[in-house]
Coordinates of C-alpha atoms and ligand atoms in Angstrom, one line a residue:
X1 CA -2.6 -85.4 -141.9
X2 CA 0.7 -83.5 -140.8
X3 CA 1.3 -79.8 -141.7
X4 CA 3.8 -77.4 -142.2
X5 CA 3.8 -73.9 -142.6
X6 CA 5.8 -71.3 -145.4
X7 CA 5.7 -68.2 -143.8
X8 CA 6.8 -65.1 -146.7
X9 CA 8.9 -62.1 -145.1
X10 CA 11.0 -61.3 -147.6
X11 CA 9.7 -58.1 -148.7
X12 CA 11.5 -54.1 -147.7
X13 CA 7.5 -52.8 -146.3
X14 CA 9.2 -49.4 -147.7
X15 CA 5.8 -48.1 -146.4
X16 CA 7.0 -48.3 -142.8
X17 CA 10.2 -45.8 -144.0
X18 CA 12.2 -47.7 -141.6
X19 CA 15.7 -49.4 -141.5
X20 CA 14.2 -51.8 -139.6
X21 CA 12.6 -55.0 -141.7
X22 CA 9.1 -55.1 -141.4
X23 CA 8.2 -57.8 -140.0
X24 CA 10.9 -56.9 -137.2
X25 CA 8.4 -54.0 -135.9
X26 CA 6.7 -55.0 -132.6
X27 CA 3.7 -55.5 -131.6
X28 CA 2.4 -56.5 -128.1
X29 CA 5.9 -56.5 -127.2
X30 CA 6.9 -58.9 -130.1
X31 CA 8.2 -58.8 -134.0
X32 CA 5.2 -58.9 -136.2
X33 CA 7.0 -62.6 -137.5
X34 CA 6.6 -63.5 -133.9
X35 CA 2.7 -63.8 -134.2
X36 CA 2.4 -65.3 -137.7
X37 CA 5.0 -68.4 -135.9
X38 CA 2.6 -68.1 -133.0
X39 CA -0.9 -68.7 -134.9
X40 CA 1.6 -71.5 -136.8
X41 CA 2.8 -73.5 -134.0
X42 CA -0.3 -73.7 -132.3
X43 CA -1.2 -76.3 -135.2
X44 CA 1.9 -78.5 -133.6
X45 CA 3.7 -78.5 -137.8
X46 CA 6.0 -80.4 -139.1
X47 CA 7.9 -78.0 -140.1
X48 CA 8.2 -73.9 -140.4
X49 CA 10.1 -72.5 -143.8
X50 CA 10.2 -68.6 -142.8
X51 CA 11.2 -67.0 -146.6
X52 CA 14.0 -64.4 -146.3
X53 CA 15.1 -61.3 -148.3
X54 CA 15.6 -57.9 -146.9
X55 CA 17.9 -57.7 -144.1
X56 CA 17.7 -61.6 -144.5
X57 CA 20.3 -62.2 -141.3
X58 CA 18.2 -60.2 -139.0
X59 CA 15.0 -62.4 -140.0
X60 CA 16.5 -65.4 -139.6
X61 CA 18.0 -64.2 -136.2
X62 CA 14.8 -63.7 -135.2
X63 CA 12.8 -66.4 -136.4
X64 CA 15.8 -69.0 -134.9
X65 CA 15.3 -66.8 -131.3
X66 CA 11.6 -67.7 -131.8
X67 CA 12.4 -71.5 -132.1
X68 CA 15.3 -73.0 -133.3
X69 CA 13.6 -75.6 -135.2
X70 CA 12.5 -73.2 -137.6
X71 CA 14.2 -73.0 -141.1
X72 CA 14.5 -69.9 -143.6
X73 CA 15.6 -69.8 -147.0
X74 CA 16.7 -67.0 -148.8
X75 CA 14.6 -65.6 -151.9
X76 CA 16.7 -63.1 -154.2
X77 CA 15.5 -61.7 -156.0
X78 CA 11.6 -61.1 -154.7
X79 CA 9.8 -62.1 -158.3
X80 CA 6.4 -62.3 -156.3
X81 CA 4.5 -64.5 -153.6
X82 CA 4.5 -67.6 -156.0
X83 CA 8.2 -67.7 -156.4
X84 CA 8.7 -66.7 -152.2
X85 CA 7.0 -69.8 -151.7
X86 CA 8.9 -71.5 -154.5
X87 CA 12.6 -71.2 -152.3
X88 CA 10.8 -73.7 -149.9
X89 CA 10.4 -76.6 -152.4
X90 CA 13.9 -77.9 -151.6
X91 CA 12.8 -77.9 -148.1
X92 CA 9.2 -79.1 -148.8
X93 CA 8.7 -80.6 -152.0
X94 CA 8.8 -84.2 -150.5
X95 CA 6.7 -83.5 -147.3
X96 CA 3.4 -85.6 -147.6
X97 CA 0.9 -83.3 -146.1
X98 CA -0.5 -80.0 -146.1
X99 CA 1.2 -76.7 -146.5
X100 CA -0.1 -73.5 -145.2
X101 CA 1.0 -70.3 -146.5
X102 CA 0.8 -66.9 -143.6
X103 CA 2.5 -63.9 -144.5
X104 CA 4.8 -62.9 -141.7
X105 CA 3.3 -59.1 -142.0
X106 CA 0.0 -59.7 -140.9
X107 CA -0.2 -60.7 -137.2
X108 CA -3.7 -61.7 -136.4
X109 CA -4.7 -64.8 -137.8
X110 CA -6.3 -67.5 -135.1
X111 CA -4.9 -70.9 -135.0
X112 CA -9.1 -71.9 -134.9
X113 CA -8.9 -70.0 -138.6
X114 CA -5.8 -72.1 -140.2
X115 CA -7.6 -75.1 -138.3
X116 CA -11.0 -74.6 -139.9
X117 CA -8.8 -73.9 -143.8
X118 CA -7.0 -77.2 -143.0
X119 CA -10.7 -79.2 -142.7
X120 CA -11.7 -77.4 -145.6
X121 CA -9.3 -79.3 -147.3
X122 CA -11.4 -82.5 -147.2
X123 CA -13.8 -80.5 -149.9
X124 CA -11.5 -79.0 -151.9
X125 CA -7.3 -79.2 -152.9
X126 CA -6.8 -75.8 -152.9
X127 CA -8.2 -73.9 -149.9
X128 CA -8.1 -69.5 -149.9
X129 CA -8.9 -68.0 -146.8
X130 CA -11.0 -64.5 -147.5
X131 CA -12.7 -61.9 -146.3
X132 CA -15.5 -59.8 -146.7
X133 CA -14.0 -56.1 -146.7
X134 CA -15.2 -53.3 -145.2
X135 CA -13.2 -51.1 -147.7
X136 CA -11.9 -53.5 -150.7
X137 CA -9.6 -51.1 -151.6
X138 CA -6.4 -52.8 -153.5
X139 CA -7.0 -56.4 -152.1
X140 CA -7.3 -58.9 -154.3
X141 CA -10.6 -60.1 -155.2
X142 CA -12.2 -64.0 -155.1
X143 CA -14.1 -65.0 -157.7
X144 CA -16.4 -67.7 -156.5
X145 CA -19.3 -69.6 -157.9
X146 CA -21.3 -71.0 -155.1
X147 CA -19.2 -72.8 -153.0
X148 CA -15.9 -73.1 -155.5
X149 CA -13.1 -70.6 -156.2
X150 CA -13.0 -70.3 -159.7
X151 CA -9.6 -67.7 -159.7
X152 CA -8.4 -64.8 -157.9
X153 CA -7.7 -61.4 -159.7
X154 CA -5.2 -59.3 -158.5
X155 CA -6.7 -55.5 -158.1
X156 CA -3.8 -54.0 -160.6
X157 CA -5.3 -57.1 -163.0
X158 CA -9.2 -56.9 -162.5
X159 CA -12.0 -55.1 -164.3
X160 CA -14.0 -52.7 -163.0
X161 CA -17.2 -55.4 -162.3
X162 CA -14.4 -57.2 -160.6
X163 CA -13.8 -54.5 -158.4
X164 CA -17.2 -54.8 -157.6
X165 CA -16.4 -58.1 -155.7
X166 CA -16.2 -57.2 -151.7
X167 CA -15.0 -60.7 -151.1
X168 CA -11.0 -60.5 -150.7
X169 CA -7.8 -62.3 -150.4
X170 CA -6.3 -62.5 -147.4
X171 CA -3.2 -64.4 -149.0
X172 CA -3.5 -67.9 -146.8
X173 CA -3.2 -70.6 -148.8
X174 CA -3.6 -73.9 -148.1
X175 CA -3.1 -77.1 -150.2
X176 CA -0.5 -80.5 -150.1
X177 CA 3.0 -79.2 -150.4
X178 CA 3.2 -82.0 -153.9
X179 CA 0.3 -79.8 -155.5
X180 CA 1.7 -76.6 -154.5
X181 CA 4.8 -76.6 -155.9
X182 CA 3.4 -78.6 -158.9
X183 CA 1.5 -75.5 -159.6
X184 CA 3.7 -73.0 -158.8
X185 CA 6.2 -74.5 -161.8
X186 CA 3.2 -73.5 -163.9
X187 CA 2.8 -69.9 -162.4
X188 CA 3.9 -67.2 -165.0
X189 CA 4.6 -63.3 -164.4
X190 CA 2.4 -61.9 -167.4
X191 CA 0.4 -59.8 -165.5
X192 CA 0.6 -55.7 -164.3
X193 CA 3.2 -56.2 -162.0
X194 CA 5.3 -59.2 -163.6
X195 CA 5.2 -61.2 -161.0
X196 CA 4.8 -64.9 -160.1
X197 CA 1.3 -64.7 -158.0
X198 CA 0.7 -67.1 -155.6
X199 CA -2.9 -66.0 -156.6
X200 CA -2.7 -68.2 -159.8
X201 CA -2.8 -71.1 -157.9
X202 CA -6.7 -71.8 -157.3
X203 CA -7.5 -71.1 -161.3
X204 CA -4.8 -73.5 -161.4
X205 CA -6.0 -76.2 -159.8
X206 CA -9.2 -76.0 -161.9
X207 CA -7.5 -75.8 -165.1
X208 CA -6.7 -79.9 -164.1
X209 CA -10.1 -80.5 -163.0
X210 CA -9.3 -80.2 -159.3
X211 CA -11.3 -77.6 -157.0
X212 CA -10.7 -74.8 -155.0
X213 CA -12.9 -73.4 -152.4
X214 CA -12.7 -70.3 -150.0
X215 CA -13.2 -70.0 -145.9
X216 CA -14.1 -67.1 -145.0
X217 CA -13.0 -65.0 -141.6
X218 CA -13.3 -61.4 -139.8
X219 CA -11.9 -58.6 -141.6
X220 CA -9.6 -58.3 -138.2
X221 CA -7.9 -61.3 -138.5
X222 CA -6.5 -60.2 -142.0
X223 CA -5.1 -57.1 -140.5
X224 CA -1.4 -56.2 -142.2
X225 CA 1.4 -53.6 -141.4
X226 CA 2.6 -51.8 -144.0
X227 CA 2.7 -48.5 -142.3
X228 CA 3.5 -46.8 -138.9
X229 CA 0.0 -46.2 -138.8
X230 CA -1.4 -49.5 -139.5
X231 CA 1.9 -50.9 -136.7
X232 CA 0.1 -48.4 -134.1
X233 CA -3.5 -49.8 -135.0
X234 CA -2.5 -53.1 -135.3
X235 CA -0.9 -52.4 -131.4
X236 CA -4.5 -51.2 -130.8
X237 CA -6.4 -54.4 -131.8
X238 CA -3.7 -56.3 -130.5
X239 CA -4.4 -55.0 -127.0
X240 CA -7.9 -54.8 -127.0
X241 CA -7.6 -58.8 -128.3
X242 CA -5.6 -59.7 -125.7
X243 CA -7.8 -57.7 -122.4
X244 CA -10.7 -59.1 -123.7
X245 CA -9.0 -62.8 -124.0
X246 CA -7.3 -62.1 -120.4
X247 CA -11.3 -61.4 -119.1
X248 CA -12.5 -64.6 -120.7
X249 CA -10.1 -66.9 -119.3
X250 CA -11.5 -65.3 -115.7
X251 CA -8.5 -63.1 -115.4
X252 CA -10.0 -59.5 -112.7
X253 CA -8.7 -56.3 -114.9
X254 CA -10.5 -53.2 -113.2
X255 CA -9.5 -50.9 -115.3
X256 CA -9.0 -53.2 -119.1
X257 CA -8.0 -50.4 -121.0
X258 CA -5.2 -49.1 -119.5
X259 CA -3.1 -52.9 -119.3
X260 CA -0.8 -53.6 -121.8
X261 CA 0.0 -57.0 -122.7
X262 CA 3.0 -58.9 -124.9
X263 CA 2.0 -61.6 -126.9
X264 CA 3.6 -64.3 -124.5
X265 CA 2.0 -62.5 -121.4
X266 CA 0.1 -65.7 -119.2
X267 CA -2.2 -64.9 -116.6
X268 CA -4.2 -67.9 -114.8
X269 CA -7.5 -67.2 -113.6
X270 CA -8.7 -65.3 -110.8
X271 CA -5.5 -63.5 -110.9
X272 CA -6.6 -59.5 -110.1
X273 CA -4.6 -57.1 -112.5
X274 CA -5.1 -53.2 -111.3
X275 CA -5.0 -50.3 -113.0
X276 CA -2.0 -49.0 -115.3
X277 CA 0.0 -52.1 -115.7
X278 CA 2.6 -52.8 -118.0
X279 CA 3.5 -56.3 -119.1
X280 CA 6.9 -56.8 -120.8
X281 CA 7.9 -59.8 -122.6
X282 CA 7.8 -63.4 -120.5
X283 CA 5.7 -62.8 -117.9
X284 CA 3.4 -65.7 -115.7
X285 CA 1.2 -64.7 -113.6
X286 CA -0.3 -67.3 -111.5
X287 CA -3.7 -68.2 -110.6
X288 CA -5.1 -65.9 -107.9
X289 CA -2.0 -63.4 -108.0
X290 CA -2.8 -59.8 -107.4
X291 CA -0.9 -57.0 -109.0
X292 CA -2.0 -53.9 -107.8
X293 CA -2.2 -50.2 -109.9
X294 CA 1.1 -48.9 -111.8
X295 CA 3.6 -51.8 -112.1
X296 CA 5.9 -52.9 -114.7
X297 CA 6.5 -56.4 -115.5
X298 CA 9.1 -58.2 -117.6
X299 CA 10.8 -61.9 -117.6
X300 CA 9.4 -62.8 -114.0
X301 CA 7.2 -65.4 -112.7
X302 CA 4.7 -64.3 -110.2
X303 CA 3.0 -67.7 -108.1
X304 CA -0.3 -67.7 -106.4
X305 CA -1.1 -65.6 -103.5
X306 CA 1.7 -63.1 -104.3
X307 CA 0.8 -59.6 -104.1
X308 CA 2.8 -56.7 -106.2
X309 CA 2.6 -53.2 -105.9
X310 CA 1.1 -50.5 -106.5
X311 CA 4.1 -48.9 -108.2
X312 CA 6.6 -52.1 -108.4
X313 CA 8.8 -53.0 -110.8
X314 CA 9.6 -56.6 -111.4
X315 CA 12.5 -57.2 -114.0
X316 CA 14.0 -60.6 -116.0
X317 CA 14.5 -63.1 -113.7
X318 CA 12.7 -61.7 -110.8
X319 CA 10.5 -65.3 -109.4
X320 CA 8.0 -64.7 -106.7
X321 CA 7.1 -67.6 -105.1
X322 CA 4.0 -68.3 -103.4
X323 CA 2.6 -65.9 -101.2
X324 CA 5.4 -63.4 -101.6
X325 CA 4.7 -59.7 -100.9
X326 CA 6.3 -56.7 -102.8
X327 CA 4.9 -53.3 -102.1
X328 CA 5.7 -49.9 -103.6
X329 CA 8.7 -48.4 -105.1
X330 CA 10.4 -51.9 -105.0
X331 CA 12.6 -52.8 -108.3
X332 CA 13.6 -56.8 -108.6
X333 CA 16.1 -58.2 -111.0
X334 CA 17.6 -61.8 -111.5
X335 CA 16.2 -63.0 -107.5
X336 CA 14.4 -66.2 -106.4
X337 CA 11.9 -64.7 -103.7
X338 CA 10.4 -68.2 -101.8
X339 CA 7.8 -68.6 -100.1
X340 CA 6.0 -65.7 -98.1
X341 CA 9.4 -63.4 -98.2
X342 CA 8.3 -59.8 -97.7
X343 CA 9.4 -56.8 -99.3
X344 CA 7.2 -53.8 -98.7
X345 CA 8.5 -50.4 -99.7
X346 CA 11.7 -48.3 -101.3
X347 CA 13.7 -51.3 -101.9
X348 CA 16.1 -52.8 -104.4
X349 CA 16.5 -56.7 -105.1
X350 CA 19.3 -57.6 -107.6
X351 CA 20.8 -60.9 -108.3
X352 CA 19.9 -62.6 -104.8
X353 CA 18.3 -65.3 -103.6
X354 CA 16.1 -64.5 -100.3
X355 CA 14.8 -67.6 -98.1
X356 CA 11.2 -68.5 -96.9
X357 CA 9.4 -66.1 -94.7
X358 CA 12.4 -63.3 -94.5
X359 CA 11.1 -59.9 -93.9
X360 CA 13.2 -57.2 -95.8
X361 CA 12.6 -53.6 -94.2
X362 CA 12.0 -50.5 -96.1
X363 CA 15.3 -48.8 -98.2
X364 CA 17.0 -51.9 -98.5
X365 CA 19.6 -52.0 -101.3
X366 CA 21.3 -55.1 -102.2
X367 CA 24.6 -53.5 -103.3
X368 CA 25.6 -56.3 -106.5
X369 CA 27.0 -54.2 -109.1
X370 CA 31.1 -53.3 -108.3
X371 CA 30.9 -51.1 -111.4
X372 CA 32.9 -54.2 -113.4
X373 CA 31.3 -57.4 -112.3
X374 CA 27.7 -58.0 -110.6
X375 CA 27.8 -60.5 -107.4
X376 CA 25.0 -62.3 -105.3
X377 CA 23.4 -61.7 -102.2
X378 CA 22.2 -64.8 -100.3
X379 CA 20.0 -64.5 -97.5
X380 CA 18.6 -67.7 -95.4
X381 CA 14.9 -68.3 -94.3
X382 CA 12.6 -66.2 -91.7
X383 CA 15.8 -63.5 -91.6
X384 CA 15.0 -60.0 -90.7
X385 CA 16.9 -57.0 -92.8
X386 CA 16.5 -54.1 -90.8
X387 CA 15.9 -51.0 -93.1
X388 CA 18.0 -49.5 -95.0
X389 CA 20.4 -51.9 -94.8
X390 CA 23.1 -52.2 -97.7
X391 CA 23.9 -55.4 -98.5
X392 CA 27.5 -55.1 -100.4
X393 CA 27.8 -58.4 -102.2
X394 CA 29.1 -61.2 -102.4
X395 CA 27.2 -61.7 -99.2
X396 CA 25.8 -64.3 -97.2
X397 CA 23.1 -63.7 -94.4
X398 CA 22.6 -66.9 -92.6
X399 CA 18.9 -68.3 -90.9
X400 CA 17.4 -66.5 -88.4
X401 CA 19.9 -63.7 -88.6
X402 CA 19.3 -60.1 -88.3
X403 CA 20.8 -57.1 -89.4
X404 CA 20.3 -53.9 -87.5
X405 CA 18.7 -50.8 -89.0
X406 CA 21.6 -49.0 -91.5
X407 CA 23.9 -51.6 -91.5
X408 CA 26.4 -52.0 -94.3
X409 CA 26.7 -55.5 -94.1
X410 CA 30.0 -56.5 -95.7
X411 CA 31.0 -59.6 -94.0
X412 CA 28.8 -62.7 -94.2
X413 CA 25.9 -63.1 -91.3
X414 CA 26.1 -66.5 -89.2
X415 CA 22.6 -68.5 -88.5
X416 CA 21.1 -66.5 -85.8
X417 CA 23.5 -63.9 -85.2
X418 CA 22.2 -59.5 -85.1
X419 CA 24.7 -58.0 -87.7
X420 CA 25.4 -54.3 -86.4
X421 CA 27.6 -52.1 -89.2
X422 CA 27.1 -48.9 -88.3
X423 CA 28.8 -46.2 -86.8
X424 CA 28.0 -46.1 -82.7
X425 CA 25.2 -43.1 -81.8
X426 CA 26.7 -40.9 -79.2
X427 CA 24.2 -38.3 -77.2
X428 CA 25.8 -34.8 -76.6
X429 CA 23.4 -33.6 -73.6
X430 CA 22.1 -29.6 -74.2
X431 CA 24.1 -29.5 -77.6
X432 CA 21.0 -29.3 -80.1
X433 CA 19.8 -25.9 -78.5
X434 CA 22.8 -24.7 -78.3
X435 CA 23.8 -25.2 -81.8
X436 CA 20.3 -23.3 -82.6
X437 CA 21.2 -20.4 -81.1
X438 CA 24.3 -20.0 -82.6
X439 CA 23.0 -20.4 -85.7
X440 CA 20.5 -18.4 -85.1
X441 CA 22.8 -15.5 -84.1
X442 CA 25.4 -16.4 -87.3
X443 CA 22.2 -16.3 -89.5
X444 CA 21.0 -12.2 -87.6
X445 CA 24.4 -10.9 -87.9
X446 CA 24.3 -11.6 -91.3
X447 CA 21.1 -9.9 -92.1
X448 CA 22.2 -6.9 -90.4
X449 CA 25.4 -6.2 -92.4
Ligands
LIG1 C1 -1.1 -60.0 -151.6 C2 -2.0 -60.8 -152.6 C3 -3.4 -60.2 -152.6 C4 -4.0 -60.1 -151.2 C5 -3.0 -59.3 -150.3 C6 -3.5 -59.4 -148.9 C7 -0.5 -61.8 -154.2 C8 -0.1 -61.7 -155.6 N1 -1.4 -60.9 -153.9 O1 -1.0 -58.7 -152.3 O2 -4.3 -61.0 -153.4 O3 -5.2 -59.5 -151.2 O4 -1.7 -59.9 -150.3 O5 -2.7 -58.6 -148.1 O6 -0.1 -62.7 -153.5 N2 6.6 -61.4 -150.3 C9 7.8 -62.1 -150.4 N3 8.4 -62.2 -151.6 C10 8.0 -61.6 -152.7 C11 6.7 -60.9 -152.7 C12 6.1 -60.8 -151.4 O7 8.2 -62.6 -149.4 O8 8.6 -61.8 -153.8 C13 5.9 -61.3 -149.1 C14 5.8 -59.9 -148.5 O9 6.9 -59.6 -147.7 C15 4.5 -59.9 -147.8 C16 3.7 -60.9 -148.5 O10 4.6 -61.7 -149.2 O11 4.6 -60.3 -146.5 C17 2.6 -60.3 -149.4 O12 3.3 -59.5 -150.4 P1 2.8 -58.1 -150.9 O13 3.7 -57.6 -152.0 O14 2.5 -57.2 -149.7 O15 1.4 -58.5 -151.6 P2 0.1 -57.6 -151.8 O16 0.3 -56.8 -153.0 O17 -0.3 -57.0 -150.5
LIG2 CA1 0.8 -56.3 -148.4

């Protein structure tokens, strides 16, 4: 049966005293929204409704940057997670399958989770995902009789034996979008906070002789943000998540604790990851890469049997084919790298394109920035830069060709040809002694005055 997700974010999260919405905080390298439309797509839906409110435009932005195919609708006023869900019924109200409800606040939900709620669904019409809670606190609480869900009670709502109850909402929901919205026209707001509850919905369902059951996941999964504190531990489990799913998919890191990954980081297997690395947003690693200690990673494509670093930066657009080399204190932005090039120390690569097997030599600058426009620098295959060359683009260095040590190339390089720009070296015989003595005797008189 086909699914599609509601996902709420229209709520302030005044917790996070911010000006930023909260589910616009990051995490690995992502907006917290990012992961709930993560866990959700992984289920290949129908459809995603994201719920706006606060700062609506930037969520939408967001969610649209994410994937384009994903709707929002706006809820204003916020009357509660019953009537969030409510502003998708236009949207939904016809769809003949499931709905799943996430909250775009709470980033760590696995697809396997909202898989295993979905084949719950062939027990029961309304399906609760909960949680055993280490610290119930103000969750609310599922009150089950063996393996049905007889109602949730909010914690401003419940007694004190209720309280009792370790067994908590995460606020997934799962049930057909034609019962959800059915019951949500019979959800009312008398209770503490007078608000429409999404909670309602499983005493609901019973109340018409339908049942409602509860699966049940780690207390980690259910994780929210509603504070700087919870963002930096939810950063914290997010990490350790990701290094210990980067070592089970056969991916070397010798030091694990010290990588940082972004939710769209992809490493194949046998890749070798060194100490201190930094991975930015859109990174692929290939199989059998290594990236050595100290590097910084964003938007590139590494391919297998490249090596990078220690101390690189690669930047957006940087693609390393295969077998590529970058060594130290080498920066690379918006350049195609093929096969086997070689860039081994104090060098920077912007907006070129570099053919097979060309060796670039130590303090090479590609020179594409003019201060108003940026330019390309083209260089052929198996071509030798001599170091510390400047490459003043637009330029072209042909096949084959060379450029001599300290050049400032400004003309384009034929096939084959040695490019010389620099100034000619003349040899005064005797001068250097010379000059040493009279400084010598400049630097004396001094002292002596
Ligand atoms: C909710 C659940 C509670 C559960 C807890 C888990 C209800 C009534 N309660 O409580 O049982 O234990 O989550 O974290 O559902 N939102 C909207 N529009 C609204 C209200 C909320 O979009 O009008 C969004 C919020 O932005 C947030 C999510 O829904 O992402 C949950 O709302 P919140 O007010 O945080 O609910 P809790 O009180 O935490
Ligand atoms: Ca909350």
């Amino acid at each position: 049966m086909a699914v599609s997700f509601i996902i709420l974010a229209a709520g302030m999260g005044s917790r996070m005293n911010s000006d930023t919405p909260k589910v616009l905080h990051h995490v690995g390298a992502a907006p917290l929204l990012h992961h709930a439309l993560t866990a959700a797509r992984a289920l290949e839906p129908s459809r995603i409704v994201v719920v706006t409110g606060h700062e609506a435009a930037q969520v939408a932005k967001s969610a649209e940057a994410f994937d384009p195919s994903v709707e929002c609708v706006l809820q204003e006023p916020q009357l509660g997670t019953a009537h969030a869900v409510d502003m998708a019924a236009p949207l939904l109200a016809d769809f003949a399958g499931d709905v799943i409800v996430l909250y775009g606040d709470t980033p760590f939900i696995r697809p396997e989770t909202l898989q295993a709620m979905r084949d719950a669904r062939a027990h029961h019409s309304v399906v609760v995902l909960g949680f055993e809670a280490k610290d119930p606190g103000r969750y609310g609480r599922l009150v089950v009789s063996g393996d049905d869900l007889e109602r949730i009670v909010e914690y401003k709502d419940s007694t004190d034996e209720e309280r009792l109850i370790t067994l908590c909402n995460s606020g997934v929901l799962c049930a057909s979008a034609k019962l959800i919205f059915e019951l949500i026209s019979k959800v009312e707001n008398d209770n503490e906070a007078q608000e429409y509850y999404l909670t309602d919905l499983p005493a609901l369902a019973r109340a018409q002789g339908l049942s409602a059951g509860v699966v049940t996941c780690d207390e980690s999964e259910t994780l929210g943000v509603n504070t700087r504190q919870q963002l930096a531990e939810a950063e914290a489990a997010f990490q350790s998540r990701a290094r210990s799913d980067a070592l089970e998919n056969g991916v070397t890191l010798t030091a694990p604790e010290t990588v940082f990954f972004a939710l769209d980081t992809h490493i194949g297997r046998d890749a070798i990851i060194g100490p201190n690395v930094i991975f930015g947003t859109a990174v692929t690693i290939e199989s059998g890469a290594e990236i050595k200690g100290f590097c910084h990673l964003e938007g590139c494509h590494v391919s297998r049997g490249a090596t990078v670093g220690p101390f690189a930066r690669l930047r957006p657009g940087a693609e390393l084919a295969e077998d590529v080399h970058v060594g130290n204190f080498v920066e690379i932005k918006n350049a195609i790298l093929d096969e086997g090039v070689k860039v081994g120390h104090l060098t920077y690569i912007g907006d070129a394109d570099i053919g097979e097997f060309t060796n670039i030599g130590a303090g090479t600058v590609t020179c594409n920035y003019d201060g108003v426009m940026k330019h390309r620098t083209k260089i052929g295959k198996r071509a030798f830069i001599g170091s510390s060359t400047m490459l003043v683009a637009p330029v072209i260095v042909g096949n084959d060709a060379l450029t001599a040590s300290g050049s400032v190339i400004t003309e384009n390089v034929p096939d084959e040809a040695l490019a010389l720009g620099r100034a000619e070296q003349v040899n005064k015989p005797g001068l250097a002694t010379k000059l040493m003595a009279r400084l010598k005797s400049i630097k004396a008189a001094k002292g002596s005055s």
